[in-house]
PDB file of C-alpha atoms in Angstrom:
ATOM      1  CA  UNK A   1     114.546  65.760 330.019  1.00 72.00           C
ATOM      2  CA  UNK A   2     112.348  66.588 326.899  1.00 79.00           C
ATOM      3  CA  UNK A   3     112.498  64.199 323.820  1.00 87.00           C
ATOM      4  CA  UNK A   4     110.472  64.317 320.608  1.00 92.00           C
ATOM      5  CA  UNK A   5     109.950  61.636 318.302  1.00 94.00           C
ATOM      6  CA  UNK A   6     108.154  62.063 315.010  1.00 95.00           C
ATOM      7  CA  UNK A   7     106.852  59.234 313.750  1.00 91.00           C
ATOM      8  CA  UNK A   8     107.285  59.350 310.174  1.00 94.00           C
ATOM      9  CA  UNK A   9     110.587  61.400 308.118  1.00 93.00           C
ATOM     10  CA  UNK A  10     108.479  61.343 304.803  1.00 95.00           C
ATOM     11  CA  UNK A  11     104.470  61.217 304.159  1.00 97.00           C
ATOM     12  CA  UNK A  12     103.934  61.629 300.314  1.00 96.00           C
ATOM     13  CA  UNK A  13      99.905  61.918 299.969  1.00 97.00           C
ATOM     14  CA  UNK A  14      97.596  62.728 296.848  1.00 97.00           C
ATOM     15  CA  UNK A  15      95.979  66.356 296.628  1.00 97.00           C
ATOM     16  CA  UNK A  16      92.823  66.643 298.496  1.00 96.00           C
ATOM     17  CA  UNK A  17      93.574  63.382 300.643  1.00 97.00           C
ATOM     18  CA  UNK A  18      93.790  63.825 304.384  1.00 97.00           C
ATOM     19  CA  UNK A  19      97.058  63.999 306.219  1.00 97.00           C
ATOM     20  CA  UNK A  20      98.120  62.921 309.957  1.00 97.00           C
ATOM     21  CA  UNK A  21     101.279  63.635 310.357  1.00 97.00           C
ATOM     22  CA  UNK A  22     102.536  61.582 314.430  1.00 97.00           C
ATOM     23  CA  UNK A  23     104.092  62.537 317.285  1.00 96.00           C
ATOM     24  CA  UNK A  24     104.724  61.697 320.367  1.00 95.00           C
ATOM     25  CA  UNK A  25     106.342  63.625 323.126  1.00 92.00           C
ATOM     26  CA  UNK A  26     108.110  62.558 327.028  1.00 87.00           C
ATOM     27  CA  UNK A  27     108.480  65.164 329.706  1.00 77.00           C
ATOM     28  CA  UNK A  28     109.034  64.905 333.456  1.00 68.00           C
ATOM     29  CA  UNK A  29     107.278  68.890 333.258  1.00 71.00           C
ATOM     30  CA  UNK A  30     103.936  70.048 332.039  1.00 72.00           C
ATOM     31  CA  UNK A  31     105.122  71.377 328.799  1.00 80.00           C
ATOM     32  CA  UNK A  32     103.371  73.380 325.869  1.00 88.00           C
ATOM     33  CA  UNK A  33     103.212  71.376 322.560  1.00 92.00           C
ATOM     34  CA  UNK A  34     103.995  73.405 319.121  1.00 93.00           C
ATOM     35  CA  UNK A  35     103.944  72.136 315.551  1.00 95.00           C
ATOM     36  CA  UNK A  36     106.148  74.580 313.349  1.00 94.00           C
ATOM     37  CA  UNK A  37     106.007  74.338 309.111  1.00 94.00           C
ATOM     38  CA  UNK A  38     109.327  75.119 306.858  1.00 91.00           C
ATOM     39  CA  UNK A  39     108.700  75.925 303.332  1.00 91.00           C
ATOM     40  CA  UNK A  40     111.294  75.474 301.640  1.00 86.00           C
ATOM     41  CA  UNK A  41     114.348  77.700 301.581  1.00 81.00           C
ATOM     42  CA  UNK A  42     112.331  79.557 304.188  1.00 82.00           C
ATOM     43  CA  UNK A  43     112.541  79.766 307.565  1.00 81.00           C
ATOM     44  CA  UNK A  44     110.262  78.378 310.456  1.00 86.00           C
ATOM     45  CA  UNK A  45     106.891  79.261 311.244  1.00 88.00           C
ATOM     46  CA  UNK A  46     104.131  78.780 313.335  1.00 89.00           C
ATOM     47  CA  UNK A  47     101.176  76.168 312.919  1.00 93.00           C
ATOM     48  CA  UNK A  48      99.334  76.022 316.329  1.00 93.00           C
ATOM     49  CA  UNK A  49     100.328  75.787 319.323  1.00 91.00           C
ATOM     50  CA  UNK A  50      99.217  73.653 322.615  1.00 89.00           C
ATOM     51  CA  UNK A  51      99.262  75.505 326.043  1.00 85.00           C
ATOM     52  CA  UNK A  52      95.942  74.261 328.215  1.00 81.00           C
ATOM     53  CA  UNK A  53      92.595  73.867 327.871  1.00 82.00           C
ATOM     54  CA  UNK A  54      90.948  72.736 324.597  1.00 84.00           C
ATOM     55  CA  UNK A  55      92.632  69.268 323.900  1.00 88.00           C
ATOM     56  CA  UNK A  56      92.284  70.173 319.828  1.00 93.00           C
ATOM     57  CA  UNK A  57      93.897  73.045 318.819  1.00 93.00           C
ATOM     58  CA  UNK A  58      92.930  74.472 315.441  1.00 94.00           C
ATOM     59  CA  UNK A  59      96.010  76.150 313.996  1.00 92.00           C
ATOM     60  CA  UNK A  60      96.084  78.272 310.733  1.00 90.00           C
ATOM     61  CA  UNK A  61      95.927  77.024 306.561  1.00 91.00           C
ATOM     62  CA  UNK A  62      93.482  74.435 308.213  1.00 95.00           C
ATOM     63  CA  UNK A  63      95.177  72.537 310.085  1.00 96.00           C
ATOM     64  CA  UNK A  64      94.637  70.742 312.996  1.00 96.00           C
ATOM     65  CA  UNK A  65      95.809  69.043 316.699  1.00 97.00           C
ATOM     66  CA  UNK A  66      94.932  66.454 319.569  1.00 94.00           C
ATOM     67  CA  UNK A  67      96.664  66.727 322.596  1.00 92.00           C
ATOM     68  CA  UNK A  68      96.674  63.054 324.505  1.00 91.00           C
ATOM     69  CA  UNK A  69      98.323  63.258 327.757  1.00 88.00           C
ATOM     70  CA  UNK A  70      97.581  59.365 328.290  1.00 89.00           C
ATOM     71  CA  UNK A  71      99.851  58.848 324.971  1.00 91.00           C
ATOM     72  CA  UNK A  72     101.609  61.702 325.173  1.00 91.00           C
ATOM     73  CA  UNK A  73     100.983  62.427 321.521  1.00 94.00           C
ATOM     74  CA  UNK A  74     100.048  65.557 319.744  1.00 96.00           C
ATOM     75  CA  UNK A  75      99.566  64.502 315.919  1.00 97.00           C
ATOM     76  CA  UNK A  76      98.778  67.382 313.648  1.00 97.00           C
ATOM     77  CA  UNK A  77      96.142  66.664 310.973  1.00 97.00           C
ATOM     78  CA  UNK A  78      93.815  68.318 308.178  1.00 97.00           C
ATOM     79  CA  UNK A  79      91.300  66.814 306.537  1.00 97.00           C
ATOM     80  CA  UNK A  80      92.629  67.789 302.932  1.00 97.00           C
ATOM     81  CA  UNK A  81      95.325  68.717 301.035  1.00 97.00           C
ATOM     82  CA  UNK A  82      96.920  71.224 298.852  1.00 96.00           C
ATOM     83  CA  UNK A  83     100.131  71.454 296.766  1.00 96.00           C
ATOM     84  CA  UNK A  84     100.667  74.362 298.663  1.00 95.00           C
ATOM     85  CA  UNK A  85     101.000  72.751 301.465  1.00 96.00           C
ATOM     86  CA  UNK A  86     104.619  70.646 300.784  1.00 96.00           C
ATOM     87  CA  UNK A  87     107.057  71.453 303.526  1.00 96.00           C
ATOM     88  CA  UNK A  88     108.781  69.990 305.934  1.00 95.00           C
ATOM     89  CA  UNK A  89     106.797  70.479 309.493  1.00 97.00           C
ATOM     90  CA  UNK A  90     108.644  70.184 312.979  1.00 95.00           C
ATOM     91  CA  UNK A  91     107.049  69.094 316.142  1.00 95.00           C
ATOM     92  CA  UNK A  92     108.063  71.180 319.494  1.00 93.00           C
ATOM     93  CA  UNK A  93     107.782  70.711 323.304  1.00 91.00           C
ATOM     94  CA  UNK A  94     108.616  73.324 325.465  1.00 86.00           C
ATOM     95  CA  UNK A  95     109.497  73.014 329.575  1.00 78.00           C
ATOM     96  CA  UNK A  96     107.047  75.739 330.245  1.00 69.00           C
ATOM     97  CA  UNK A  97     109.738  77.112 333.761  1.00 70.00           C
ATOM     98  CA  UNK A  98     113.168  77.538 331.421  1.00 72.00           C
ATOM     99  CA  UNK A  99     111.853  77.671 328.196  1.00 75.00           C
ATOM    100  CA  UNK A 100     113.990  74.942 326.706  1.00 83.00           C
ATOM    101  CA  UNK A 101     112.312  73.920 323.843  1.00 86.00           C
ATOM    102  CA  UNK A 102     113.318  71.156 322.087  1.00 90.00           C
ATOM    103  CA  UNK A 103     112.165  69.988 318.146  1.00 92.00           C
ATOM    104  CA  UNK A 104     111.407  66.595 316.560  1.00 93.00           C
ATOM    105  CA  UNK A 105     113.900  65.470 313.275  1.00 93.00           C
ATOM    106  CA  UNK A 106     110.521  66.844 311.229  1.00 94.00           C
ATOM    107  CA  UNK A 107     108.578  64.756 308.899  1.00 96.00           C
ATOM    108  CA  UNK A 108     108.114  65.646 305.350  1.00 96.00           C
ATOM    109  CA  UNK A 109     105.403  65.725 303.709  1.00 97.00           C
ATOM    110  CA  UNK A 110     104.693  66.037 299.961  1.00 96.00           C
ATOM    111  CA  UNK A 111     101.744  67.076 298.006  1.00 97.00           C
ATOM    112  CA  UNK A 112     100.959  65.143 294.636  1.00 96.00           C
ATOM    113  CA  UNK A 113      99.090  66.152 292.044  1.00 94.00           C
TER     114      UNK A 113
ATOM    115  CA  UNK B   1     110.375  96.121 313.441  1.00 57.00           C
ATOM    116  CA  UNK B   2     113.422  93.919 312.130  1.00 71.00           C
ATOM    117  CA  UNK B   3     112.654  91.222 314.779  1.00 92.00           C
ATOM    118  CA  UNK B   4     115.780  88.621 315.033  1.00 94.00           C
ATOM    119  CA  UNK B   5     118.398  89.579 312.877  1.00 94.00           C
ATOM    120  CA  UNK B   6     121.109  87.105 312.127  1.00 95.00           C
ATOM    121  CA  UNK B   7     124.621  87.935 311.016  1.00 94.00           C
ATOM    122  CA  UNK B   8     126.123  86.315 308.325  1.00 95.00           C
ATOM    123  CA  UNK B   9     123.650  84.811 306.216  1.00 93.00           C
ATOM    124  CA  UNK B  10     126.673  82.545 304.524  1.00 95.00           C
ATOM    125  CA  UNK B  11     130.282  81.675 306.303  1.00 96.00           C
ATOM    126  CA  UNK B  12     132.556  78.991 304.316  1.00 96.00           C
ATOM    127  CA  UNK B  13     135.704  78.266 307.281  1.00 96.00           C
ATOM    128  CA  UNK B  14     138.407  76.522 307.065  1.00 97.00           C
ATOM    129  CA  UNK B  15     138.908  74.066 309.640  1.00 97.00           C
ATOM    130  CA  UNK B  16     140.348  75.223 312.943  1.00 97.00           C
ATOM    131  CA  UNK B  17     138.998  78.807 311.943  1.00 97.00           C
ATOM    132  CA  UNK B  18     136.532  80.199 314.548  1.00 96.00           C
ATOM    133  CA  UNK B  19     133.538  82.814 313.912  1.00 96.00           C
ATOM    134  CA  UNK B  20     130.964  84.106 315.542  1.00 97.00           C
ATOM    135  CA  UNK B  21     127.990  84.500 314.802  1.00 97.00           C
ATOM    136  CA  UNK B  22     125.529  87.472 315.615  1.00 97.00           C
ATOM    137  CA  UNK B  23     121.627  87.561 316.928  1.00 97.00           C
ATOM    138  CA  UNK B  24     119.429  90.228 317.685  1.00 97.00           C
ATOM    139  CA  UNK B  25     116.265  90.472 318.536  1.00 96.00           C
ATOM    140  CA  UNK B  26     113.896  94.122 318.669  1.00 95.00           C
ATOM    141  CA  UNK B  27     110.542  92.160 320.727  1.00 93.00           C
ATOM    142  CA  UNK B  28     112.381  93.096 324.365  1.00 93.00           C
ATOM    143  CA  UNK B  29     111.926  89.055 324.536  1.00 93.00           C
ATOM    144  CA  UNK B  30     114.023  87.608 327.605  1.00 92.00           C
ATOM    145  CA  UNK B  31     114.201  83.833 326.347  1.00 92.00           C
ATOM    146  CA  UNK B  32     116.923  83.503 322.709  1.00 95.00           C
ATOM    147  CA  UNK B  33     118.089  80.525 321.778  1.00 95.00           C
ATOM    148  CA  UNK B  34     120.365  79.069 319.251  1.00 97.00           C
ATOM    149  CA  UNK B  35     119.638  76.108 316.864  1.00 96.00           C
ATOM    150  CA  UNK B  36     121.383  73.604 314.016  1.00 96.00           C
ATOM    151  CA  UNK B  37     119.813  71.894 311.572  1.00 93.00           C
ATOM    152  CA  UNK B  38     121.001  68.976 309.251  1.00 92.00           C
ATOM    153  CA  UNK B  39     119.297  66.987 307.167  1.00 84.00           C
ATOM    154  CA  UNK B  40     117.100  64.450 308.641  1.00 81.00           C
ATOM    155  CA  UNK B  41     117.317  65.459 312.369  1.00 84.00           C
ATOM    156  CA  UNK B  42     115.809  68.292 312.997  1.00 87.00           C
ATOM    157  CA  UNK B  43     116.168  71.162 314.778  1.00 91.00           C
ATOM    158  CA  UNK B  44     118.624  70.420 317.204  1.00 94.00           C
ATOM    159  CA  UNK B  45     118.925  73.427 320.568  1.00 94.00           C
ATOM    160  CA  UNK B  46     123.160  73.997 320.542  1.00 97.00           C
ATOM    161  CA  UNK B  47     122.087  76.302 323.797  1.00 96.00           C
ATOM    162  CA  UNK B  48     119.344  79.132 325.266  1.00 95.00           C
ATOM    163  CA  UNK B  49     119.141  81.859 327.353  1.00 94.00           C
ATOM    164  CA  UNK B  50     116.341  82.258 329.423  1.00 91.00           C
ATOM    165  CA  UNK B  51     117.142  85.713 330.775  1.00 90.00           C
ATOM    166  CA  UNK B  52     119.653  87.952 330.372  1.00 91.00           C
ATOM    167  CA  UNK B  53     122.972  86.955 331.965  1.00 90.00           C
ATOM    168  CA  UNK B  54     122.551  83.270 331.883  1.00 92.00           C
ATOM    169  CA  UNK B  55     122.801  80.471 329.603  1.00 95.00           C
ATOM    170  CA  UNK B  56     122.260  77.296 329.364  1.00 94.00           C
ATOM    171  CA  UNK B  57     123.378  73.918 326.798  1.00 94.00           C
ATOM    172  CA  UNK B  58     120.802  72.393 324.821  1.00 93.00           C
ATOM    173  CA  UNK B  59     121.042  69.304 322.551  1.00 92.00           C
ATOM    174  CA  UNK B  60     124.602  69.672 320.961  1.00 96.00           C
ATOM    175  CA  UNK B  61     126.343  72.297 323.292  1.00 97.00           C
ATOM    176  CA  UNK B  62     130.417  70.506 322.289  1.00 96.00           C
ATOM    177  CA  UNK B  63     132.434  72.752 320.618  1.00 96.00           C
ATOM    178  CA  UNK B  64     130.037  75.664 321.139  1.00 97.00           C
ATOM    179  CA  UNK B  65     130.244  78.835 323.440  1.00 97.00           C
ATOM    180  CA  UNK B  66     127.553  81.716 323.665  1.00 97.00           C
ATOM    181  CA  UNK B  67     127.321  85.481 325.254  1.00 96.00           C
ATOM    182  CA  UNK B  68     124.157  86.892 326.827  1.00 96.00           C
ATOM    183  CA  UNK B  69     125.801  90.575 325.728  1.00 85.00           C
ATOM    184  CA  UNK B  70     121.931  91.923 327.036  1.00 94.00           C
ATOM    185  CA  UNK B  71     118.512  91.208 326.211  1.00 95.00           C
ATOM    186  CA  UNK B  72     118.829  92.076 322.851  1.00 96.00           C
ATOM    187  CA  UNK B  73     121.841  89.587 321.722  1.00 97.00           C
ATOM    188  CA  UNK B  74     123.095  86.566 321.758  1.00 97.00           C
ATOM    189  CA  UNK B  75     125.695  85.401 319.843  1.00 97.00           C
ATOM    190  CA  UNK B  76     127.215  82.059 319.292  1.00 98.00           C
ATOM    191  CA  UNK B  77     130.803  81.614 318.981  1.00 97.00           C
ATOM    192  CA  UNK B  78     133.212  78.304 317.101  1.00 96.00           C
ATOM    193  CA  UNK B  79     136.386  78.062 318.547  1.00 93.00           C
ATOM    194  CA  UNK B  80     137.764  75.466 316.778  1.00 96.00           C
ATOM    195  CA  UNK B  81     135.289  74.453 313.348  1.00 96.00           C
ATOM    196  CA  UNK B  82     135.086  71.644 312.436  1.00 97.00           C
ATOM    197  CA  UNK B  83     133.488  69.806 309.455  1.00 97.00           C
ATOM    198  CA  UNK B  84     130.958  68.664 311.475  1.00 96.00           C
ATOM    199  CA  UNK B  85     129.637  71.795 312.158  1.00 97.00           C
ATOM    200  CA  UNK B  86     128.843  72.104 308.587  1.00 97.00           C
ATOM    201  CA  UNK B  87     124.987  73.564 309.052  1.00 97.00           C
ATOM    202  CA  UNK B  88     122.773  76.192 309.075  1.00 95.00           C
ATOM    203  CA  UNK B  89     121.726  77.485 312.796  1.00 96.00           C
ATOM    204  CA  UNK B  90     119.239  79.508 313.452  1.00 95.00           C
ATOM    205  CA  UNK B  91     118.548  82.414 316.596  1.00 95.00           C
ATOM    206  CA  UNK B  92     115.374  82.200 318.027  1.00 94.00           C
ATOM    207  CA  UNK B  93     113.754  84.834 320.832  1.00 94.00           C
ATOM    208  CA  UNK B  94     110.414  83.996 322.802  1.00 90.00           C
ATOM    209  CA  UNK B  95     107.235  85.867 323.239  1.00 87.00           C
ATOM    210  CA  UNK B  96     105.042  84.641 326.436  1.00 82.00           C
ATOM    211  CA  UNK B  97     102.071  86.947 327.011  1.00 77.00           C
ATOM    212  CA  UNK B  98      99.571  86.229 328.786  1.00 72.00           C
ATOM    213  CA  UNK B  99      97.671  84.138 324.834  1.00 71.00           C
ATOM    214  CA  UNK B 100     100.942  81.428 325.998  1.00 74.00           C
ATOM    215  CA  UNK B 101     103.844  81.500 323.681  1.00 78.00           C
ATOM    216  CA  UNK B 102     105.642  81.805 320.520  1.00 82.00           C
ATOM    217  CA  UNK B 103     108.632  81.698 318.729  1.00 86.00           C
ATOM    218  CA  UNK B 104     110.487  83.686 316.324  1.00 90.00           C
ATOM    219  CA  UNK B 105     113.283  82.454 314.461  1.00 91.00           C
ATOM    220  CA  UNK B 106     116.357  84.729 312.382  1.00 91.00           C
ATOM    221  CA  UNK B 107     116.100  84.172 308.736  1.00 89.00           C
ATOM    222  CA  UNK B 108     119.222  81.403 309.264  1.00 92.00           C
ATOM    223  CA  UNK B 109     123.537  81.554 308.620  1.00 94.00           C
ATOM    224  CA  UNK B 110     124.207  78.607 306.198  1.00 95.00           C
ATOM    225  CA  UNK B 111     127.716  77.752 307.554  1.00 97.00           C
ATOM    226  CA  UNK B 112     130.498  75.363 305.374  1.00 96.00           C
ATOM    227  CA  UNK B 113     133.714  73.694 307.038  1.00 97.00           C
ATOM    228  CA  UNK B 114     136.023  72.771 304.015  1.00 96.00           C
TER     229      UNK B 114
END
């Protein structure tokens, strides 16, 4: 069975500082990995995804994530955050065969001026 | 192109009442999903449908039923609503092509069960 664990429920950070949001997954089959963002009072929006190939994936708004198979991790990073990055971020894992998509509990990124 | 359309946007029920949340997508996607979102718990998969005519349980299916009426529509039914089902419900459909896969979400249904 698939599962996703986001290790931090809240991450406060000052504007222009770097940030890392951690995600670990478990699955018995090959998976696809995703990060979604939800801005206040909005739906979810895809930030980036890993399907295969290069383990470093670049997404929208300057975010990137690195797939580490040995550590079963898919951490999200941004070198310099903005106030507008304040949102909730969800890591997700998909079983490529069945399409079953499971989300983590979410990490609230709070960017302070 | 409307994408994923959910109705209603808001609903208040009394304990024991029943209702159906409707979801439709116009992107010809095979897979559709129902999630609930609760504070601190992220999105939890209730049911999903990998293709027309099939449905499968997700992480939290108890108290819910689904119908994949056709390729476009995937409805979620609460037969006897309970306060624990107070949540925000999202429907989604999955696009798969040569570039990979991506979920498209509806705008959500805020359900309160009193």
